[in-house]
mmCIF file of C-alpha atoms in Angstrom:
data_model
loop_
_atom_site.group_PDB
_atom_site.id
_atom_site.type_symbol
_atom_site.label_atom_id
_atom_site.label_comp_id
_atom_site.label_asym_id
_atom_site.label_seq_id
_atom_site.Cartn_x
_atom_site.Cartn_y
_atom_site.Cartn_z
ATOM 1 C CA UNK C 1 72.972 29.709 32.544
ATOM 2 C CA UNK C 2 71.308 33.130 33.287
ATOM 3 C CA UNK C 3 71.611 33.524 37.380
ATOM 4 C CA UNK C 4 68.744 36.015 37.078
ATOM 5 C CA UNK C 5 66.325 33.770 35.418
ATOM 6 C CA UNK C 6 63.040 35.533 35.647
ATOM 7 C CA UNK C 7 63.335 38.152 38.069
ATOM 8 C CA UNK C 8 59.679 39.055 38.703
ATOM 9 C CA UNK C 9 56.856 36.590 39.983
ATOM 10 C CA UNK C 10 53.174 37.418 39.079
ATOM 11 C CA UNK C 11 51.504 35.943 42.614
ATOM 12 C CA UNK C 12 47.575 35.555 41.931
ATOM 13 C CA UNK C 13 46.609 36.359 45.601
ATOM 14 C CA UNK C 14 43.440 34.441 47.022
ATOM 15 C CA UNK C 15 39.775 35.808 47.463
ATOM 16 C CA UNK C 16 39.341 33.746 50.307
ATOM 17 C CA UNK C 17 41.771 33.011 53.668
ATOM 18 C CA UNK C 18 42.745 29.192 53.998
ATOM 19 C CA UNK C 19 45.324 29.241 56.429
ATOM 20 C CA UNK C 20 47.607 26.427 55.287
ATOM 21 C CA UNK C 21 47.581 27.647 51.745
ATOM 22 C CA UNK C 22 48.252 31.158 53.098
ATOM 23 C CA UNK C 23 51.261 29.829 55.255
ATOM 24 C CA UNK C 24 52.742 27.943 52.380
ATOM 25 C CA UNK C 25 52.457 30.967 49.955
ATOM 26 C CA UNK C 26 54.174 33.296 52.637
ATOM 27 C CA UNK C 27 57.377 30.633 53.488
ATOM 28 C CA UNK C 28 57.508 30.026 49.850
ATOM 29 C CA UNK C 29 57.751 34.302 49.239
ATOM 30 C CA UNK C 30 60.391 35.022 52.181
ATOM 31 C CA UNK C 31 62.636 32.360 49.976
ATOM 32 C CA UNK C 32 62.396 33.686 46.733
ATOM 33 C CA UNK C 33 65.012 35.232 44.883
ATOM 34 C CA UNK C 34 62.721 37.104 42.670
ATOM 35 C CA UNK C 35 60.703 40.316 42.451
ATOM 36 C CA UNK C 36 57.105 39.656 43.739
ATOM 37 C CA UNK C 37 54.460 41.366 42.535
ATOM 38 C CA UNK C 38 50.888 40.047 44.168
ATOM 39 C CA UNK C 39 47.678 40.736 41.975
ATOM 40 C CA UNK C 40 44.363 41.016 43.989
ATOM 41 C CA UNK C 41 41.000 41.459 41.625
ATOM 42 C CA UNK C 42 39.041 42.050 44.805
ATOM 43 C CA UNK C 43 39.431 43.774 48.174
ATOM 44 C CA UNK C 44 41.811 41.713 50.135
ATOM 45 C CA UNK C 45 40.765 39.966 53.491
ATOM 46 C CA UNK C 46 42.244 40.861 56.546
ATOM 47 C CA UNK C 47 43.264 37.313 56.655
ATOM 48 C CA UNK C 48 45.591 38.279 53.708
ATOM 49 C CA UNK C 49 47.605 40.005 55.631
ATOM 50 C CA UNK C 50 50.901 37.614 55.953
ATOM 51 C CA UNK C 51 51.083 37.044 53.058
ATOM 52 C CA UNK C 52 50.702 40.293 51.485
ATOM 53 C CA UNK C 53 53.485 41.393 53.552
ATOM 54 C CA UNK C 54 56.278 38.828 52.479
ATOM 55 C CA UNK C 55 55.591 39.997 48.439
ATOM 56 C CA UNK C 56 57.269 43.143 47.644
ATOM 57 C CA UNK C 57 53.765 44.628 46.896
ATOM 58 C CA UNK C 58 50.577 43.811 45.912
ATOM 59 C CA UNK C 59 48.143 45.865 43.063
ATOM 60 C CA UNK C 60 44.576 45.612 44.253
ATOM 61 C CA UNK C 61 40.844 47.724 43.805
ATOM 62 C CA UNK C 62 41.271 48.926 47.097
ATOM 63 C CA UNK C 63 44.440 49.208 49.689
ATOM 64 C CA UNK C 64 43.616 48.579 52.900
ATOM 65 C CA UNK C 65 46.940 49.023 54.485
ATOM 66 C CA UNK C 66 50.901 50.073 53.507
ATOM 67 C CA UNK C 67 51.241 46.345 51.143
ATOM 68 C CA UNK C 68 49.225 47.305 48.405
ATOM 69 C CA UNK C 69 48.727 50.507 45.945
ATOM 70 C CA UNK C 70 45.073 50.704 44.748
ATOM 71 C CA UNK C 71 44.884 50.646 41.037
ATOM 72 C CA UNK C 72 41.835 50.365 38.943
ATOM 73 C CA UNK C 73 42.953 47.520 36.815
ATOM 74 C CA UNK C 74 45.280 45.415 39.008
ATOM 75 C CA UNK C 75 46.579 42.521 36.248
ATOM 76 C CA UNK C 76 47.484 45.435 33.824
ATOM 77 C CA UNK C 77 49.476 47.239 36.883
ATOM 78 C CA UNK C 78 51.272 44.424 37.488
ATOM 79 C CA UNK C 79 52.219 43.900 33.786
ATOM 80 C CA UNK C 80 53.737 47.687 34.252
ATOM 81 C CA UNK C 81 55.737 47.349 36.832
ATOM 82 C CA UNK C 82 56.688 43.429 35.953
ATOM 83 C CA UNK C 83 57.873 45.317 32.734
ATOM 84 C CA UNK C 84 59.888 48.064 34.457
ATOM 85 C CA UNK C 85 61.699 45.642 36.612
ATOM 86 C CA UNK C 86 62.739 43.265 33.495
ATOM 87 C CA UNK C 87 64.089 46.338 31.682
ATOM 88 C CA UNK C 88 66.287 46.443 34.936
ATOM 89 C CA UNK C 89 66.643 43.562 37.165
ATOM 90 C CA UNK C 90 70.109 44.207 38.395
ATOM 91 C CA UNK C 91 68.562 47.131 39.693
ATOM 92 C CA UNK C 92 65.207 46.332 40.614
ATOM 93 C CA UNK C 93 65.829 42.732 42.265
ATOM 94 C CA UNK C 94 69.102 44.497 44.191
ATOM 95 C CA UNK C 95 66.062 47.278 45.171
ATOM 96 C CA UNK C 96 63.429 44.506 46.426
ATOM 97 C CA UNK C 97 66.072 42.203 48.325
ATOM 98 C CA UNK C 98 67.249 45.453 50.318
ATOM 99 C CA UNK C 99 63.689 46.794 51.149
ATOM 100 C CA UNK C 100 63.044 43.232 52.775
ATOM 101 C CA UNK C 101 65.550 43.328 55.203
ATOM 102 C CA UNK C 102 67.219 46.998 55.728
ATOM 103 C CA UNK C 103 64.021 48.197 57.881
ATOM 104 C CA UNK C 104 65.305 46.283 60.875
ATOM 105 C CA UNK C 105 68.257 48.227 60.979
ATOM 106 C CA UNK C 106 69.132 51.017 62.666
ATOM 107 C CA UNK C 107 68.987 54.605 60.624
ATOM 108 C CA UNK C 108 73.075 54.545 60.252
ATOM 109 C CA UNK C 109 73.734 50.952 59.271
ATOM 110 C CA UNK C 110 70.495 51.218 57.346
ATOM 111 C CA UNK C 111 72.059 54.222 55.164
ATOM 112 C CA UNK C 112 75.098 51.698 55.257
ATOM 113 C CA UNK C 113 73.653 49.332 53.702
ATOM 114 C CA UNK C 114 71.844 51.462 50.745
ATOM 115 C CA UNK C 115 75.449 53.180 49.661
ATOM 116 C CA UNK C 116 76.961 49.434 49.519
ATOM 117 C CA UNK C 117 73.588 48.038 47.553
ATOM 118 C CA UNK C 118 74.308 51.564 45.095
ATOM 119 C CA UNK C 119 78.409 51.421 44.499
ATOM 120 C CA UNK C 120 77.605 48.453 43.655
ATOM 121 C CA UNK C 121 75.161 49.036 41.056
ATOM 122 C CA UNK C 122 77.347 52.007 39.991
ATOM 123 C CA UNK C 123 79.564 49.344 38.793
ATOM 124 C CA UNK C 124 77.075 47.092 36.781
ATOM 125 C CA UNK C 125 76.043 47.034 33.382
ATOM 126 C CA UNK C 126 72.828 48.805 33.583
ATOM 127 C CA UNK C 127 74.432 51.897 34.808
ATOM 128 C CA UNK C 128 77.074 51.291 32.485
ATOM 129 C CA UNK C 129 74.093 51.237 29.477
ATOM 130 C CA UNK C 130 72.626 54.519 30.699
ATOM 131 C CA UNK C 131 75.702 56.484 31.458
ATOM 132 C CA UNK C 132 77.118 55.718 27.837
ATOM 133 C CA UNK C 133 73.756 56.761 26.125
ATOM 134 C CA UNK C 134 73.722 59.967 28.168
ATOM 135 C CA UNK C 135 75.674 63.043 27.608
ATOM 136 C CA UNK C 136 76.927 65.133 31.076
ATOM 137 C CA UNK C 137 76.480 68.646 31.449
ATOM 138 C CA UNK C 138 79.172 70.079 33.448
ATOM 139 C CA UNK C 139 77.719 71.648 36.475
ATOM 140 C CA UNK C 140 78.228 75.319 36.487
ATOM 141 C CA UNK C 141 79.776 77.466 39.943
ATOM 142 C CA UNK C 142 77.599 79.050 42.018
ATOM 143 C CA UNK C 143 78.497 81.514 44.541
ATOM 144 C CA UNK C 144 75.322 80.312 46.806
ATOM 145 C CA UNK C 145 74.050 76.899 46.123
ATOM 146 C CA UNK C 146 72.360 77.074 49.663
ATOM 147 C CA UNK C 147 70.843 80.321 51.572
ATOM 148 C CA UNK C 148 70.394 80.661 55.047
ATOM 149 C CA UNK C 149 68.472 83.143 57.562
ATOM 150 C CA UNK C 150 67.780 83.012 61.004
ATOM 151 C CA UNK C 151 65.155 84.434 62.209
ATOM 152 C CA UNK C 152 64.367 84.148 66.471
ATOM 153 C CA UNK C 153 64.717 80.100 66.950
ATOM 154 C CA UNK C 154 64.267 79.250 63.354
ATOM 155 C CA UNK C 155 66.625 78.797 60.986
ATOM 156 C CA UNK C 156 65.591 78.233 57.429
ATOM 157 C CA UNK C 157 67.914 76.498 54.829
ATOM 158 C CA UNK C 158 66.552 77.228 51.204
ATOM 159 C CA UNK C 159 68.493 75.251 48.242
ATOM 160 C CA UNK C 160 69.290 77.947 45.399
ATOM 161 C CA UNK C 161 70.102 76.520 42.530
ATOM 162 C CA UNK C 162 66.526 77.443 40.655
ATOM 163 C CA UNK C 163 68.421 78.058 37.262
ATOM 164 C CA UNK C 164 69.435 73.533 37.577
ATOM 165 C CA UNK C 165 66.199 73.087 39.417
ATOM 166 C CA UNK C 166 68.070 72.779 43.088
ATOM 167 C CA UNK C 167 69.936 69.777 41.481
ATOM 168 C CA UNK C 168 71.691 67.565 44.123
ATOM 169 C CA UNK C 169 75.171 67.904 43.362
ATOM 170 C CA UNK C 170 78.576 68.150 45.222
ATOM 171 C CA UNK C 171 78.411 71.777 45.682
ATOM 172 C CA UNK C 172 74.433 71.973 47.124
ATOM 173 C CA UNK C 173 75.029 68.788 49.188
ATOM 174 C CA UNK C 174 77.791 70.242 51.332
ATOM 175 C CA UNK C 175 76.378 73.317 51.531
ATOM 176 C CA UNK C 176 73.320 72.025 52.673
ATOM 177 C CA UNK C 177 75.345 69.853 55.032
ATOM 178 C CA UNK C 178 76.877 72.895 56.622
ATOM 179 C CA UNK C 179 73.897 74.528 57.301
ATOM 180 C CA UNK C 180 72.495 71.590 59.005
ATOM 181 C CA UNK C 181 75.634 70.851 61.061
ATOM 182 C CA UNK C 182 75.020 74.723 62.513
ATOM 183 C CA UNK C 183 71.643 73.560 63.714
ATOM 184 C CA UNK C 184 73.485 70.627 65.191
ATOM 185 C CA UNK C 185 75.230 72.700 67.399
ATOM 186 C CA UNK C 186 73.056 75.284 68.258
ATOM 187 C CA UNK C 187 70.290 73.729 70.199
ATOM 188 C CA UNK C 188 68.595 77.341 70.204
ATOM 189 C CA UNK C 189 67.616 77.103 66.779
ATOM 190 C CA UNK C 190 64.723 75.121 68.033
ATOM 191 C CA UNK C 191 62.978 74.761 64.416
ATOM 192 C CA UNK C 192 64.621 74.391 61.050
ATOM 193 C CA UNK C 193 62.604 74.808 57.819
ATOM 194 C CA UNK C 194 63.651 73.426 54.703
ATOM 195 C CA UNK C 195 62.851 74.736 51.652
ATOM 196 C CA UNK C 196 63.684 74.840 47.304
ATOM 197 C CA UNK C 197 64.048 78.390 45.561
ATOM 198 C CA UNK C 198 62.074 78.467 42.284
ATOM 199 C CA UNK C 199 59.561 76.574 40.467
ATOM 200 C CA UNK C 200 61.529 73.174 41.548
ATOM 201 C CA UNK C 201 62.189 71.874 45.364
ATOM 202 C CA UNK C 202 64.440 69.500 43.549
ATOM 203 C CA UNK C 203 65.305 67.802 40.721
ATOM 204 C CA UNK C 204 67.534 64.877 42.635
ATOM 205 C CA UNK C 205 71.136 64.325 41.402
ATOM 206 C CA UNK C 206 72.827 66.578 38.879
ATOM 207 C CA UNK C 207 73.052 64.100 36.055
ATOM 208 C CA UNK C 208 76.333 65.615 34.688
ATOM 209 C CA UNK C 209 78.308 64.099 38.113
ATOM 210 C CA UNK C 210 76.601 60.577 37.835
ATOM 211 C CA UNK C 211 79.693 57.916 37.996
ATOM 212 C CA UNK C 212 82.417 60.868 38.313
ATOM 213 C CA UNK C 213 83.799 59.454 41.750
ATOM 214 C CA UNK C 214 86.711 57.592 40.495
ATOM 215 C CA UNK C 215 85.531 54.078 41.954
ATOM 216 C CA UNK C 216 82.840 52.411 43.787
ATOM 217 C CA UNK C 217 84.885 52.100 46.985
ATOM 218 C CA UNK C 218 84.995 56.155 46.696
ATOM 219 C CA UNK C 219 81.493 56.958 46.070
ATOM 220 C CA UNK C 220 80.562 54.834 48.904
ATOM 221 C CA UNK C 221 82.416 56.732 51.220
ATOM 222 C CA UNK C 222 81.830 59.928 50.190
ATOM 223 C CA UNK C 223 78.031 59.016 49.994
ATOM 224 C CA UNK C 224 77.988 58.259 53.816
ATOM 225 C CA UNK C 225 80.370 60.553 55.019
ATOM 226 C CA UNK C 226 79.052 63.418 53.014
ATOM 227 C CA UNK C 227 75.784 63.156 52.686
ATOM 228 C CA UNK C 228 72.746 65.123 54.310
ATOM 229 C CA UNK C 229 70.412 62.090 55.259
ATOM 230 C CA UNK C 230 72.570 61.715 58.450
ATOM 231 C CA UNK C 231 72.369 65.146 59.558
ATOM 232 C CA UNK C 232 68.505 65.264 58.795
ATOM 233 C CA UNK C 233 67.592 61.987 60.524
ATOM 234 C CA UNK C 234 69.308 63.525 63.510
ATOM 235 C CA UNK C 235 67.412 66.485 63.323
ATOM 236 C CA UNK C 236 64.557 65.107 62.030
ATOM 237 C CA UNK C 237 62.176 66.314 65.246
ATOM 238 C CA UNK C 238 63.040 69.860 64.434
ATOM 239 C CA UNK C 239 62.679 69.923 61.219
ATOM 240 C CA UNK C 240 59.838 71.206 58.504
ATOM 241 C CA UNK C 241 60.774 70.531 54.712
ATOM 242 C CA UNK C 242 58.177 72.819 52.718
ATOM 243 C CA UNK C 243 58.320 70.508 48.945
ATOM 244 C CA UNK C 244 56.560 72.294 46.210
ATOM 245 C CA UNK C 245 56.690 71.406 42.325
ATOM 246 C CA UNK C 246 58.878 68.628 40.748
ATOM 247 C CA UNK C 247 60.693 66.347 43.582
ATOM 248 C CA UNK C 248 62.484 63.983 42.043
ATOM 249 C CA UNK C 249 64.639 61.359 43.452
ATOM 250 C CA UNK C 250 66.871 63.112 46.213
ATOM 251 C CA UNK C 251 63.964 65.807 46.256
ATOM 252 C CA UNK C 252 61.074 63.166 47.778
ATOM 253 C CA UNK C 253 64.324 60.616 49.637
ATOM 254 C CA UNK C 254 65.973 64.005 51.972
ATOM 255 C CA UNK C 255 62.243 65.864 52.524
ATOM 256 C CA UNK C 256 60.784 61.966 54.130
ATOM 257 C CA UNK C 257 63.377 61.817 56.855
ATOM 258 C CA UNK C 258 61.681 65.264 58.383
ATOM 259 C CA UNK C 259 58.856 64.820 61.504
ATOM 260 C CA UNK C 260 56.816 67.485 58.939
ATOM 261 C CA UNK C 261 56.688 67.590 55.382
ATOM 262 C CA UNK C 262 54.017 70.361 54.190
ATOM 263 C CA UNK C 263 53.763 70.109 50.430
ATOM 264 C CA UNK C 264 52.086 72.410 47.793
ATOM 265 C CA UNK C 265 48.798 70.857 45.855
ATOM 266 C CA UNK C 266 50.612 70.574 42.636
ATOM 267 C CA UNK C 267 53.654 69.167 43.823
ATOM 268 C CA UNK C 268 54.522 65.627 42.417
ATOM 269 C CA UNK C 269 56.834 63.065 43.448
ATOM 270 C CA UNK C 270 59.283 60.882 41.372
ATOM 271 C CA UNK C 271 62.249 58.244 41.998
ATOM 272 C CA UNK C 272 63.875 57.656 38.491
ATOM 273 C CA UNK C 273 66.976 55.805 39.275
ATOM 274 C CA UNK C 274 65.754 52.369 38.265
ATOM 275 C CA UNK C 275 65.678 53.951 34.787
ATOM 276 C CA UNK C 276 69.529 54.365 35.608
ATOM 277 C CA UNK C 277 70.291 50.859 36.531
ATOM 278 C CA UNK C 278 70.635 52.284 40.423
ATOM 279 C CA UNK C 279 68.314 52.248 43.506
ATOM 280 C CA UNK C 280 67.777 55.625 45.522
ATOM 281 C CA UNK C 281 71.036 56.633 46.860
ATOM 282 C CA UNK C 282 70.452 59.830 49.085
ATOM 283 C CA UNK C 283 68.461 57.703 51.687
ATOM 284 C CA UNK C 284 65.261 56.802 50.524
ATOM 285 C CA UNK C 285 65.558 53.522 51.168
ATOM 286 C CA UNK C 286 65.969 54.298 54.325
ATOM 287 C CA UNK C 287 63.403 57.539 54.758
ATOM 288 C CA UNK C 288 60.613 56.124 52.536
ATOM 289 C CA UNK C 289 59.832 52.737 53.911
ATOM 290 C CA UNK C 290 59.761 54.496 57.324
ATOM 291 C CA UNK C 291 56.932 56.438 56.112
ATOM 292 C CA UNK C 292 55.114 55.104 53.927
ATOM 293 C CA UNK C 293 56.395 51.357 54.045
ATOM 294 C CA UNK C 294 58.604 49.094 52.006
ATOM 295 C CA UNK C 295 56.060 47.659 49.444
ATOM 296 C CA UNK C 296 54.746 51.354 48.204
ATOM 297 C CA UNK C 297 58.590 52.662 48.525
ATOM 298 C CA UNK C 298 59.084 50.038 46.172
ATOM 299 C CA UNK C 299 56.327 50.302 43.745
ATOM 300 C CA UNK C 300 57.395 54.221 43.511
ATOM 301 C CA UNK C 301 60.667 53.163 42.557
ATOM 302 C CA UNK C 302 59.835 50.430 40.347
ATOM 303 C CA UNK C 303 57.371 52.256 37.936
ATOM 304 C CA UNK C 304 59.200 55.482 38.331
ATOM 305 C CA UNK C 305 55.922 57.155 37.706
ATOM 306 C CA UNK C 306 54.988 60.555 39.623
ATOM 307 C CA UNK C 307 52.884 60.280 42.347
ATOM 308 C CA UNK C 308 50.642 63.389 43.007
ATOM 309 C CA UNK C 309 49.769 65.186 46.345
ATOM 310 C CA UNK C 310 46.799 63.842 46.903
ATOM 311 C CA UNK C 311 48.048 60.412 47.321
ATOM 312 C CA UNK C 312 51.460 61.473 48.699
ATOM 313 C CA UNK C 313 48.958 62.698 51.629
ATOM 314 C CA UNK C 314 47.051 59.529 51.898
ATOM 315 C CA UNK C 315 50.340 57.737 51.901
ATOM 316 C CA UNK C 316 51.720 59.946 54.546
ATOM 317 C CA UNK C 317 54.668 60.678 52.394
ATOM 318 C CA UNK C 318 53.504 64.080 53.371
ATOM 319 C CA UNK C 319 51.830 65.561 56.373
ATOM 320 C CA UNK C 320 49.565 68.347 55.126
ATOM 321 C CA UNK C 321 48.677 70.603 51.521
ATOM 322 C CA UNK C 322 48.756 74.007 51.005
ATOM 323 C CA UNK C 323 47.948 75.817 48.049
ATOM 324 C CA UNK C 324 51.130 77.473 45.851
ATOM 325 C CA UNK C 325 52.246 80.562 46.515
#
């Protein structure tokens, strides 16, 4: 017997509100094991609204709040992403059953949470797939993987690795850790701005240390006790991460945790680690759904496709556009 089964649910969602259908629809969504994916062909009612919030999103003509993504043809959307998430259920069903309850945590036990949901993937058979098919390029020293200037009460924090596209690996990570732990102490640096050297703000995780920790029990703890989402959530009302060109996966999760993110008009946006049999990692679970709410956060992840500025703003994945340098 396959305990996945189907892992994605098609729900046709109703033109017009009958409350006992609606209430039966939303008990019988809050139980399911599976991926739901709601399909509205026409604007849905503000009666809608319970409902649409117990699926894990819903494609429709128009979205009218954070449960839906607008799409232009919503039955061939949903065919997309019920595609995507078949290719990967481990992944994507582990994704979905997190979003649903992790955003009534707290920001710590939140991040908790993700790292557990991720070593655990780490150790599946999806991962396993993708890590065999893919060959690792050994990350290369760099004598500054992180600048930093201050400059009055600012202190700016720029990641400089242009030459791997400010890749998220060991090295950049604790550097960028340290910079944000002197911010921690030094309430005078009233404003820290975050920012990516080159034509990248950042390409996510270096791909060459993907499943290098020596076990899942590891990676979890070093995940949570090394990572930067802690340190930027606590600074998060002082800092202003300045995104610009290709943010990919750590590059779009780290930046959403900021009160400001001011991003360039060509900048796109891109979580690929459902491809990889994993779910976010660097906090996005955590960071994304805060901003621009669970069901979208999970659409991004589940098609993995890039999201442009324009919508980012509309979102509020980002705060305001500027034109490149």
């Amino acid at each position: 017997m396959d305990p996945l089964g189907d892992p994605v649910r098609i729900v046709n969602v109703p033109s017009t509100v009958d409350p006992g259908l609606i209430d039966r629809a939303r008990r019988a969504a809050l139980a399911s094991h599976r991926v739901l994916v709601g399909v509205c062909r026409v604007p849905p009612a503000s009666g809608l609204t319970g409902l649409l919030t117990a699926l894990d999103v819903t494609l429709a003509p128009t979205a009218p709040h954070r449960c839906c993504v607008a799409t232009a043809d919503p039955d061939r959307a949903a065919g997309e992403l019920a595609d995507a998430v078949t290719a990967h259920p481990h992944a994507a069903l582990v994704l979905a059953r997190l979003l649903r309850w992790s955003g009534t945590l707290e920001v710590p036990a939140a991040l908790d949470a993700e790292s557990l949901a991720y070593s655990t993937l780490l150790a599946g058979p999806e991962f396993a797939r993708w890590s065999a098919g893919n060959t690792r390029r050994p990350p290369a020293a760099h004598p500054d993987p992180v600048l930093v200037d201050r400059t009055g009460d600012t202190l700016t924090i720029t990641l400089n690795r242009p030459d791997r596209h400010n890749a998220y690996g060991r090295a950049l990570r604790d550097a960028l850790v340290d910079a944000l732990r002197v911010a921690e102490i030094d309430p005078t640096a009233e404003r820290v701005v975050l920012r990516g050297a080159g034509p990248t703000f950042c390409s996510g995780g270096d791909l060459g240390e993907f499943g290098t920790t020596p076990d899942p029990v590891t990676a979890h703890l070093v995940r949570t006790g090394a990572g930067a989402a802690p340190p930027l959530h606590r600074l998060a009302g002082r800092v202003e991460v300045r995104v610009h060109g290709r943010c990919v996966g750590a590059g779009v999760e780290l930046p959403a945790f900021a009160a400001r993110v001011v991003s360039t008009r060509d900048a796109t946006f891109r979580l690929p680690e459902l491809s990889m049999g994993l779910i976010p990692g660097a906090g996005g679970t955590v960071s994304l759904p805060r901003r621009i709410g669970r069901w979208r956060t999970f659409h991004l992840a589940g098609t993995q496709h890039a999201l442009d500025a324009a919508t980012a703003l509309a979102w509020r994945l980002v705060d305001e556009l500027t034109d490149p340098e």
